[in-house]
PDB file of C-alpha atoms in Angstrom:
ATOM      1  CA  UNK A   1      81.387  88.405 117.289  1.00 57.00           C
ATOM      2  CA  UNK A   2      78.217  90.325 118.292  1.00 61.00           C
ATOM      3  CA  UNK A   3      76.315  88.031 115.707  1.00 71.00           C
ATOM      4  CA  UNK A   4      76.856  85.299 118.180  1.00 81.00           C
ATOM      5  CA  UNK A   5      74.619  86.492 120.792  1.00 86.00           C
ATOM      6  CA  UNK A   6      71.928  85.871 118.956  1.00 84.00           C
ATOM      7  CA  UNK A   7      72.782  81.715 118.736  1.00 88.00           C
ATOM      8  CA  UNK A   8      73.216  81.945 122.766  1.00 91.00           C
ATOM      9  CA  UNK A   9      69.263  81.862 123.324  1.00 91.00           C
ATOM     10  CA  UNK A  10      68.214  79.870 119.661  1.00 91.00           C
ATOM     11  CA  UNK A  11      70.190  77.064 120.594  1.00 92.00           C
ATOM     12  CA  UNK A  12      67.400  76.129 123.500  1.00 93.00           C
ATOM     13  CA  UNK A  13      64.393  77.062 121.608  1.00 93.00           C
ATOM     14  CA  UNK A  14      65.647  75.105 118.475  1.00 92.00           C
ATOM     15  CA  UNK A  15      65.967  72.151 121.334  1.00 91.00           C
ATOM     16  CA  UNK A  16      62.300  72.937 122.829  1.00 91.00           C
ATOM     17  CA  UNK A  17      61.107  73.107 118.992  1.00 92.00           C
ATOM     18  CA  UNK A  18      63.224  69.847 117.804  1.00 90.00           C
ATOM     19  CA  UNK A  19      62.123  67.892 121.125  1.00 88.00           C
ATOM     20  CA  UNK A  20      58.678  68.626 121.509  1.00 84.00           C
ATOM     21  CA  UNK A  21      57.571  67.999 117.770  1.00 86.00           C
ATOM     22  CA  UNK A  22      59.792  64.760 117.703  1.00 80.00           C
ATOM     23  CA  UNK A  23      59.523  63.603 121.185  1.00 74.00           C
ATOM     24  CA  UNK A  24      58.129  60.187 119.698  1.00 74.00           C
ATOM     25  CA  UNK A  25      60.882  59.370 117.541  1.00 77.00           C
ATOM     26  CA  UNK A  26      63.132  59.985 120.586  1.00 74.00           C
ATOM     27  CA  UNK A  27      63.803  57.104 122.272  1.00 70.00           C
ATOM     28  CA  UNK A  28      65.244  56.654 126.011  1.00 67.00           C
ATOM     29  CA  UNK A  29      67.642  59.678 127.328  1.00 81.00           C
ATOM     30  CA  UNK A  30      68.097  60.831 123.868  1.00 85.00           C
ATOM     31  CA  UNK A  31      66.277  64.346 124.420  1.00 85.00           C
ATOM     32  CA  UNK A  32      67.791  64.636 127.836  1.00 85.00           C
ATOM     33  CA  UNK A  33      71.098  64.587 125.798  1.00 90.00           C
ATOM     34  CA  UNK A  34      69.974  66.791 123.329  1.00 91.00           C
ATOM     35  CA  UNK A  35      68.703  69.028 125.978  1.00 90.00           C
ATOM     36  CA  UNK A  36      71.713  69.026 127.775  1.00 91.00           C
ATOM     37  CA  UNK A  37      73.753  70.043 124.548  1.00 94.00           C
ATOM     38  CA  UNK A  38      72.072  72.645 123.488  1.00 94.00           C
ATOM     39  CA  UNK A  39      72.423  74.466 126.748  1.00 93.00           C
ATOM     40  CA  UNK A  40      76.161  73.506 126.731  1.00 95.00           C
ATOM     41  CA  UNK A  41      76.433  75.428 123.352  1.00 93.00           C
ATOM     42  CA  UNK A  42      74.303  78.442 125.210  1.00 93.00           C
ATOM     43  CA  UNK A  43      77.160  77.903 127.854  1.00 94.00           C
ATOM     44  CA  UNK A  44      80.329  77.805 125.489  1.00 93.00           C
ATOM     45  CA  UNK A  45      79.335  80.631 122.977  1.00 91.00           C
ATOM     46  CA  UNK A  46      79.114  83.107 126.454  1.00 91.00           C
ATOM     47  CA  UNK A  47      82.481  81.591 127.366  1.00 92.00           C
ATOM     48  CA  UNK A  48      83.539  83.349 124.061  1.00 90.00           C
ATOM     49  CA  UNK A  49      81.822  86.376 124.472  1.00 89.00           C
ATOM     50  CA  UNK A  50      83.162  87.040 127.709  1.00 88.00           C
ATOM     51  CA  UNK A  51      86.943  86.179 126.748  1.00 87.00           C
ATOM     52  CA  UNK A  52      86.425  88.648 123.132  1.00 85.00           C
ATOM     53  CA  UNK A  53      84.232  91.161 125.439  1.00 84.00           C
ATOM     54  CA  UNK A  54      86.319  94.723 125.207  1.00 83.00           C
ATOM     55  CA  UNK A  55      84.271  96.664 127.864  1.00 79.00           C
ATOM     56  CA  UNK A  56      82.294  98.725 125.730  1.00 84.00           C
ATOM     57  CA  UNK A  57      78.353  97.802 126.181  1.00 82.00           C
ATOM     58  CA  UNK A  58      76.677  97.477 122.923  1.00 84.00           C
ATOM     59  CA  UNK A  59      73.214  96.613 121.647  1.00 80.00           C
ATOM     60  CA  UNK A  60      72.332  94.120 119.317  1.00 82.00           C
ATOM     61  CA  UNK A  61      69.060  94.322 117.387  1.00 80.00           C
ATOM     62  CA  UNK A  62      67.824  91.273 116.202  1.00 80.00           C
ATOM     63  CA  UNK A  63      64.432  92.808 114.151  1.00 79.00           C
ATOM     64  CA  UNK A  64      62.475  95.950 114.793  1.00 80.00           C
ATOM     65  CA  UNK A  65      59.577  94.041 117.116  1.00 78.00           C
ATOM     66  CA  UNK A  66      57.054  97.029 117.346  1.00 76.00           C
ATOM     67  CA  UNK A  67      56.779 100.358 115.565  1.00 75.00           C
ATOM     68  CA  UNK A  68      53.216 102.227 116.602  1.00 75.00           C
ATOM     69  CA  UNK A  69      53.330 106.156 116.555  1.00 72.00           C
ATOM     70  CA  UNK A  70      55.971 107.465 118.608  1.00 72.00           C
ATOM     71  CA  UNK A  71      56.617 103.834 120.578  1.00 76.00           C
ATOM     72  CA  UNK A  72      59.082 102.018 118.962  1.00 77.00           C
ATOM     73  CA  UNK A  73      60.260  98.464 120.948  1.00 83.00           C
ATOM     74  CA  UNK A  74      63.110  96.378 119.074  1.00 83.00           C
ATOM     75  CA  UNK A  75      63.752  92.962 119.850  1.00 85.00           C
ATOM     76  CA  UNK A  76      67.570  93.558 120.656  1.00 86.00           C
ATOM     77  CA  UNK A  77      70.162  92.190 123.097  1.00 89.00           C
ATOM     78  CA  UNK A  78      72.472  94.355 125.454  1.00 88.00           C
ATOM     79  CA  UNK A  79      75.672  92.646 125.894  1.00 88.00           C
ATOM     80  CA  UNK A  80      77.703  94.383 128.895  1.00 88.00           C
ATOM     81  CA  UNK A  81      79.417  92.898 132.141  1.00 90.00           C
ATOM     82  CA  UNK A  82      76.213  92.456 133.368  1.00 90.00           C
ATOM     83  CA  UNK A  83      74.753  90.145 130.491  1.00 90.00           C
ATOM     84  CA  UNK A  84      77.694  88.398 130.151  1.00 91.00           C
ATOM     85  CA  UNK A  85      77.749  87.261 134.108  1.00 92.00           C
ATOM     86  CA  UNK A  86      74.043  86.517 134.208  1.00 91.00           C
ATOM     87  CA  UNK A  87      74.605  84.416 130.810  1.00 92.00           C
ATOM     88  CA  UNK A  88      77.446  82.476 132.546  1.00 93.00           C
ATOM     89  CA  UNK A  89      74.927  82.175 135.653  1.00 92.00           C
ATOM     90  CA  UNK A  90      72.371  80.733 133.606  1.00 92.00           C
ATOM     91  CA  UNK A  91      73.677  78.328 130.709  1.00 93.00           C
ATOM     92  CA  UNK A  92      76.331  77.115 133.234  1.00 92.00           C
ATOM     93  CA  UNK A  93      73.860  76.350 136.078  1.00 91.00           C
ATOM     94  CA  UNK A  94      70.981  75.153 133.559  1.00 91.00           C
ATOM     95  CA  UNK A  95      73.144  72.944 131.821  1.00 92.00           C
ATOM     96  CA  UNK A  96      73.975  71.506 134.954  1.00 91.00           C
ATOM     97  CA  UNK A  97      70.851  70.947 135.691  1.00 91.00           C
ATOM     98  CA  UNK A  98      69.819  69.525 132.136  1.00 90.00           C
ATOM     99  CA  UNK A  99      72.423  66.839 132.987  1.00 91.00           C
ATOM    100  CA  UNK A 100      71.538  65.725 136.336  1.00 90.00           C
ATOM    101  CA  UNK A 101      68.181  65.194 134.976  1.00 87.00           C
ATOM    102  CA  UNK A 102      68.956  62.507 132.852  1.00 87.00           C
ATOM    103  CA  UNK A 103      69.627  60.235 135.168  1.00 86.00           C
ATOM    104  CA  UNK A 104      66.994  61.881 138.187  1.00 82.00           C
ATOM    105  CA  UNK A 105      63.920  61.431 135.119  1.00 81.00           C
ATOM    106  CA  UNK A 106      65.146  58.493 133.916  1.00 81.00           C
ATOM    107  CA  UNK A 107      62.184  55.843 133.042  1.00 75.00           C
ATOM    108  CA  UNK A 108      59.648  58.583 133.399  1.00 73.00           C
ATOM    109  CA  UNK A 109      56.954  58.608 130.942  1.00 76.00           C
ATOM    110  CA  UNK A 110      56.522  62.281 130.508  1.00 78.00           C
ATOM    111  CA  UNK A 111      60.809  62.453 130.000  1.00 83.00           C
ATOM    112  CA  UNK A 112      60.958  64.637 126.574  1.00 85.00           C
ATOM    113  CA  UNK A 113      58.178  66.699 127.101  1.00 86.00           C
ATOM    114  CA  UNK A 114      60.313  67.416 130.495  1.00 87.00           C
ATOM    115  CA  UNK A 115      63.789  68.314 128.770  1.00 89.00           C
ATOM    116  CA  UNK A 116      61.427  70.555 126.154  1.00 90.00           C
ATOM    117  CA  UNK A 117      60.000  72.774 129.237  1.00 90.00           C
ATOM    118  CA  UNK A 118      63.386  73.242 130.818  1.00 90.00           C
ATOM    119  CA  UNK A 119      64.699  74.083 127.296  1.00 93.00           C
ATOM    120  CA  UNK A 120      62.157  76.923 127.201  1.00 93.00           C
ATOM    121  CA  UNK A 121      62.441  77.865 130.201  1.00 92.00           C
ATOM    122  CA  UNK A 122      66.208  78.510 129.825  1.00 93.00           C
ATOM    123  CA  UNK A 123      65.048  80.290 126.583  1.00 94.00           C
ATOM    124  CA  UNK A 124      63.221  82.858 128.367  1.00 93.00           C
ATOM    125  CA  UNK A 125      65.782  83.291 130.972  1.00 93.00           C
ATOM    126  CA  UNK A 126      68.103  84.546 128.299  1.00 93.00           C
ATOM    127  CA  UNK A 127      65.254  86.609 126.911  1.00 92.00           C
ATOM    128  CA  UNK A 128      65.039  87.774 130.399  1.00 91.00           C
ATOM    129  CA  UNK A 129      69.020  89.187 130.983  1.00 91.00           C
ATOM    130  CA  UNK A 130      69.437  90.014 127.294  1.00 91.00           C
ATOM    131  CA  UNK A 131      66.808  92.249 126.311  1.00 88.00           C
ATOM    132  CA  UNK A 132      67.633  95.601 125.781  1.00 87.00           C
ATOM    133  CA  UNK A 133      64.156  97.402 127.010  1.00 88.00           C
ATOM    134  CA  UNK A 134      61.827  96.462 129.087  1.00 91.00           C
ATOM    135  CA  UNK A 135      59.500  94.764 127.070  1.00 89.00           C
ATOM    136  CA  UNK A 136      61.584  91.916 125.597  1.00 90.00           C
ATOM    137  CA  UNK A 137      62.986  91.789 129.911  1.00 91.00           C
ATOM    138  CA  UNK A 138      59.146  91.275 129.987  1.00 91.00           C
ATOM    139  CA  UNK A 139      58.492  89.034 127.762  1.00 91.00           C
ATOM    140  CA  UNK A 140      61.282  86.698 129.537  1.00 91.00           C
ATOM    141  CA  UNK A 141      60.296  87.272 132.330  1.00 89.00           C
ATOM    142  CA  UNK A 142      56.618  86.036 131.825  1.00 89.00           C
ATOM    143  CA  UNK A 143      57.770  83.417 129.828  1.00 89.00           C
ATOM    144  CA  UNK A 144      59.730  82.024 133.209  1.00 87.00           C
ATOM    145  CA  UNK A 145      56.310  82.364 134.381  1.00 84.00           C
ATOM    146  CA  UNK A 146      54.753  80.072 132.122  1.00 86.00           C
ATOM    147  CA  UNK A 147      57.547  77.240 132.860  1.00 85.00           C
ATOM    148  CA  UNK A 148      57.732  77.242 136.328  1.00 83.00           C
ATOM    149  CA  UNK A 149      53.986  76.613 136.303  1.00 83.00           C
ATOM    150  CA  UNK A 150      54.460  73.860 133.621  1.00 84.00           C
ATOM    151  CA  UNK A 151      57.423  72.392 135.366  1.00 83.00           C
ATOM    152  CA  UNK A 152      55.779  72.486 138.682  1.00 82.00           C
ATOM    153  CA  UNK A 153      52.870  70.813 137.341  1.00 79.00           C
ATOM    154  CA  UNK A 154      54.307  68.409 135.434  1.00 77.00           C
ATOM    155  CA  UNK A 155      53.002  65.422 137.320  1.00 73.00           C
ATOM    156  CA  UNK A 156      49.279  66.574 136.499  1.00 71.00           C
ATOM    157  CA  UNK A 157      47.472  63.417 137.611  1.00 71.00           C
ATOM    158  CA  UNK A 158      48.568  64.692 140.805  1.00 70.00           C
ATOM    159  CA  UNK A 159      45.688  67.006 141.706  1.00 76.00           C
ATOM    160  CA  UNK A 160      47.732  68.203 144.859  1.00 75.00           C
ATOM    161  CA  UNK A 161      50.504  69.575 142.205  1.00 73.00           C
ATOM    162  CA  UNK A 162      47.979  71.158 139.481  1.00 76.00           C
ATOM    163  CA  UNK A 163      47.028  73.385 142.885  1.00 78.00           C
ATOM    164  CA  UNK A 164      50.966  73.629 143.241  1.00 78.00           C
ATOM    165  CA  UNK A 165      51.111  74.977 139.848  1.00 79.00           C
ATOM    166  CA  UNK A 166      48.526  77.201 139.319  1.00 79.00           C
ATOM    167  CA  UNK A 167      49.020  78.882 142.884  1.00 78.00           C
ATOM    168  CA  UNK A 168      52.592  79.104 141.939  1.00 79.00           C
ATOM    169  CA  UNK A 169      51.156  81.013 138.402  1.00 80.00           C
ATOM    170  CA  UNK A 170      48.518  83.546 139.859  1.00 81.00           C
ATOM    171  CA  UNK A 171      50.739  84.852 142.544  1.00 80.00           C
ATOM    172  CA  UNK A 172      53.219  85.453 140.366  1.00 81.00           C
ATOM    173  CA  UNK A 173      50.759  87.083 138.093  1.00 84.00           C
ATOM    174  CA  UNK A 174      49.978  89.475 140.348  1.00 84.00           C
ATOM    175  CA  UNK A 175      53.567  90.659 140.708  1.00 84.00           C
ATOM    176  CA  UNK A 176      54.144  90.797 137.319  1.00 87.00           C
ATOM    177  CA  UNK A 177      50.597  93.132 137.123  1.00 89.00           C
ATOM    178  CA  UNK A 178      52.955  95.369 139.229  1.00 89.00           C
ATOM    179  CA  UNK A 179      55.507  95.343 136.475  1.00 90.00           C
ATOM    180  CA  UNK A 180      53.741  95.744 133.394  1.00 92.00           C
ATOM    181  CA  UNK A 181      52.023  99.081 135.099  1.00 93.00           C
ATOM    182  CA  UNK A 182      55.706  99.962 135.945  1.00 91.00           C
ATOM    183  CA  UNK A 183      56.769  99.605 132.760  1.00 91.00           C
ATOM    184  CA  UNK A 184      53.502 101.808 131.122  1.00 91.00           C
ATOM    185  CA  UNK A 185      54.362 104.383 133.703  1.00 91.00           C
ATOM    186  CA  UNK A 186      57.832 104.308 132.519  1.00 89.00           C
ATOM    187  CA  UNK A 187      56.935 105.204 128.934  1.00 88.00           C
ATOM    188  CA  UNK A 188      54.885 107.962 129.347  1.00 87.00           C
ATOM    189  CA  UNK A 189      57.113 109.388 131.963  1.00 87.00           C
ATOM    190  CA  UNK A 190      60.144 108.932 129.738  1.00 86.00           C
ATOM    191  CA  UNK A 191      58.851 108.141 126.048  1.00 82.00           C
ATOM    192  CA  UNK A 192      60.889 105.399 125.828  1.00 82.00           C
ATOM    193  CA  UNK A 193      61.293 101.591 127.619  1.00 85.00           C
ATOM    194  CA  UNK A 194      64.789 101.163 126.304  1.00 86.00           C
ATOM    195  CA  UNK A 195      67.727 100.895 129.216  1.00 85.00           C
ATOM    196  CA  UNK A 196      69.850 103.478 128.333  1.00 85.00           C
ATOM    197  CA  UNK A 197      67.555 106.243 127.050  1.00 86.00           C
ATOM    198  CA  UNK A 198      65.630 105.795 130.557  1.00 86.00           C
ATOM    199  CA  UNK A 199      68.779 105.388 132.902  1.00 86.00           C
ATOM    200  CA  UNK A 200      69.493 108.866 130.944  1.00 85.00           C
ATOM    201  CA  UNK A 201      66.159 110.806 131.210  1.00 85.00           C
ATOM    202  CA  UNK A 202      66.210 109.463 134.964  1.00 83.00           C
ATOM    203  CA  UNK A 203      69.251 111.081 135.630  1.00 83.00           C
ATOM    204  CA  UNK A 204      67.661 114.639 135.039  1.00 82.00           C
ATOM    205  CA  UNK A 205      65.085 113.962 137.743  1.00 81.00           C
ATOM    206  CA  UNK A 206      65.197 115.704 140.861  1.00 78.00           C
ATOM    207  CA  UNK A 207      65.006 113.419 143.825  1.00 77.00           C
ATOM    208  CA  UNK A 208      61.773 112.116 145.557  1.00 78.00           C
ATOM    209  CA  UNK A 209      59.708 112.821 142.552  1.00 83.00           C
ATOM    210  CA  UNK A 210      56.557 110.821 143.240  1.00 87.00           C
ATOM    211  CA  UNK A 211      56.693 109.487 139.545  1.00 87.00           C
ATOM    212  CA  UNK A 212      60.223 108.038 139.994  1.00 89.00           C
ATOM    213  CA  UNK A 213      58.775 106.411 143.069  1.00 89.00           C
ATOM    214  CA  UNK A 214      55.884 105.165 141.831  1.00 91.00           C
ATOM    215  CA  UNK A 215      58.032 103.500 138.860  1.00 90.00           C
ATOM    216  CA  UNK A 216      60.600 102.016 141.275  1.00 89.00           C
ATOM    217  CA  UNK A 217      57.625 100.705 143.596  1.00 92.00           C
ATOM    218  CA  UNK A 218      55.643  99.247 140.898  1.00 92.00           C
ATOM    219  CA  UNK A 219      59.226  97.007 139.082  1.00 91.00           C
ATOM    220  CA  UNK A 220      59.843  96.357 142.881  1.00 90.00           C
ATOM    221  CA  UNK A 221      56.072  93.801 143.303  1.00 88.00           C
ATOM    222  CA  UNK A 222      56.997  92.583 140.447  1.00 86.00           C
ATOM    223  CA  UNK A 223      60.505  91.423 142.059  1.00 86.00           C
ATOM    224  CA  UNK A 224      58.769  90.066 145.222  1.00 84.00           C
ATOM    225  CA  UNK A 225      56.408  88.488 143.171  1.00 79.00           C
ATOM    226  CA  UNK A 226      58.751  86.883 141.178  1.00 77.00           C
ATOM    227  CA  UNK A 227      61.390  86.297 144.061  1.00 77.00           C
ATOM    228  CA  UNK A 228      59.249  85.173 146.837  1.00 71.00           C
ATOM    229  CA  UNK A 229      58.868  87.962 148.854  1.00 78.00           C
ATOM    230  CA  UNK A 230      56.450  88.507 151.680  1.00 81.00           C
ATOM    231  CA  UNK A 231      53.717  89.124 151.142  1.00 81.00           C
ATOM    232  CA  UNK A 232      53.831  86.787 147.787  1.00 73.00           C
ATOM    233  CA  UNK A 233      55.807  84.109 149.020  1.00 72.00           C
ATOM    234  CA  UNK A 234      53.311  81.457 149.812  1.00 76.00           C
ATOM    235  CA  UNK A 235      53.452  79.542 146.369  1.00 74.00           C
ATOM    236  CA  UNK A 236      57.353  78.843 146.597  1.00 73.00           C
ATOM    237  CA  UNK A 237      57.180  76.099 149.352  1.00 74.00           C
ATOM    238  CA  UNK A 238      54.133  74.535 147.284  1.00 73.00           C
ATOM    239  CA  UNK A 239      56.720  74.702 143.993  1.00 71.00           C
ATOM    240  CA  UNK A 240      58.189  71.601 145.567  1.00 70.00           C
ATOM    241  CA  UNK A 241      55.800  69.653 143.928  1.00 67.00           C
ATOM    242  CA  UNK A 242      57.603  69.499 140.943  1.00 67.00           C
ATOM    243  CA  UNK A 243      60.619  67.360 140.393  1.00 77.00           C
ATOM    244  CA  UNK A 244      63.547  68.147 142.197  1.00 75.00           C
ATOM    245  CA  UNK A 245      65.762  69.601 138.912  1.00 81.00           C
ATOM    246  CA  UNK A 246      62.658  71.803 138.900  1.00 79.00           C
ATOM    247  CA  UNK A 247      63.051  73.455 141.965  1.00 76.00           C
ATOM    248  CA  UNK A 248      66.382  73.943 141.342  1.00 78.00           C
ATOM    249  CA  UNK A 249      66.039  75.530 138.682  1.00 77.00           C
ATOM    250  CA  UNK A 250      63.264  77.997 139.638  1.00 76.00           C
ATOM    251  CA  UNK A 251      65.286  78.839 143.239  1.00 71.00           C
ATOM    252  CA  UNK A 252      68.384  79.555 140.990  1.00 68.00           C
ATOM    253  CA  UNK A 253      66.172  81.780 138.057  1.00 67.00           C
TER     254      UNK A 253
END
């Protein structure tokens, strides 16, 4: 059953791949369809999951991502109640979305390369509530990034939106700035980046250690970055520039 997990986030990138290298060949709502099933399969294999799920939390390792001296990062899943909800969240919403999309973009020019961004963007959302450690949470999580500032720039003749876009993409990078030094912090405070070995070595700290808050700070701008938080909130009313499956999308990620 664990093996499953790892089909919950291929079957969107195998839809981004299939979709954006054959997106001439596809004619009409075809990749909106396409789009819109491969999420559903995202959606139906955490259905399973969830209804096989006996309680215990366990990690699934996909390959061993980066081995240099003592840091060692797999790319690996976590699959607990938390997972599970947040994969329900997002295949059930985003396929949701997909489908209202086919008839909202109908007759638009750009229509696959459309479906193919909000394939990868639900891609990297999984990344983003799967990942085991910090660094593939990361790697979702700038990946989400990168498609909300291709989504809300789609319509790039549109100077007003390319603005949209890449103010929506350098406020965010500064939140995520705050992350990735949260994260660095977290390693050589703890020697590791994985969930459970830091929720463990964090337990053994005394409270108000200016380390812990530094960490906790630092993950926290990268949260208001991310979520629209004062003081980096000003690109979300500007991410309505993009088509309106877009923003629903990025308000629900």
């Amino acid at each position: 059953m664990m093996q499953l997990i790892g089909l919950i986030p291929a079957f969107p990138l195998i839809g981004f791949l299939v979709i954006s290298f054959g997106q001439k060949r596809l004619s009409g709502n075809s990749s909106g369809i396409l789009a819109s099933l491969t999420v559903l399969a995202s959606f139906f294999c955490s259905l399973f999951l969830l209804f096989n799920f006996n309680g215990e939390a366990q990690t699934v390792q996909i390959f061993n991502w980066i081995q240099s001296g003592n840091l060692s990062i797999p790319f690996s899943f976590l699959v607990d109640q938390l997972s599970l909800l947040m994969l329900l969240i997002v295949t059930g919403v985003g396929s949701l979305i997909h489908i209202y999309s086919i008839g909202y973009m109908k007759g638009d020019e750009g229509l696959a390369r459309f479906f193919s961004y909000l394939n990868l963007f639900i891609f990297f959302m999984l990344l983003l509530v799967l990942g085991s450690n910090y660094v593939v949470l990361f790697a979702g999580w700038e990946g989400v990034g990168l498609c909300s500032y291709l989504l809300i720039g789609f319509w790039f003749k549109n100077q007003e939106f390319n603005k949209a876009a890449n103010k929506a993409f350098i406020m965010n990078r500064i939140g995520d700035l705050g992350f990735l030094l949260g994260i660095i912090l977290m390693f050589v405070t703890f020697g590791s980046v994985s969930f459970d070995k830091v929720f463990d070595a964090a337990k053994l700290v005394t409270d108000n250690q200016p380390v812990i808050i530094a960490i906790t700070m630092l993950l926290f701008i990268g949260a208001m970055g991310k979520s629209a938080q004062i003081p980096l909130y000003t690109w979300l009313p500007d991410a309505m520039a993009g088509p309106t499956p877009v923003s629903a999308l990025i308000h629900a990620a």
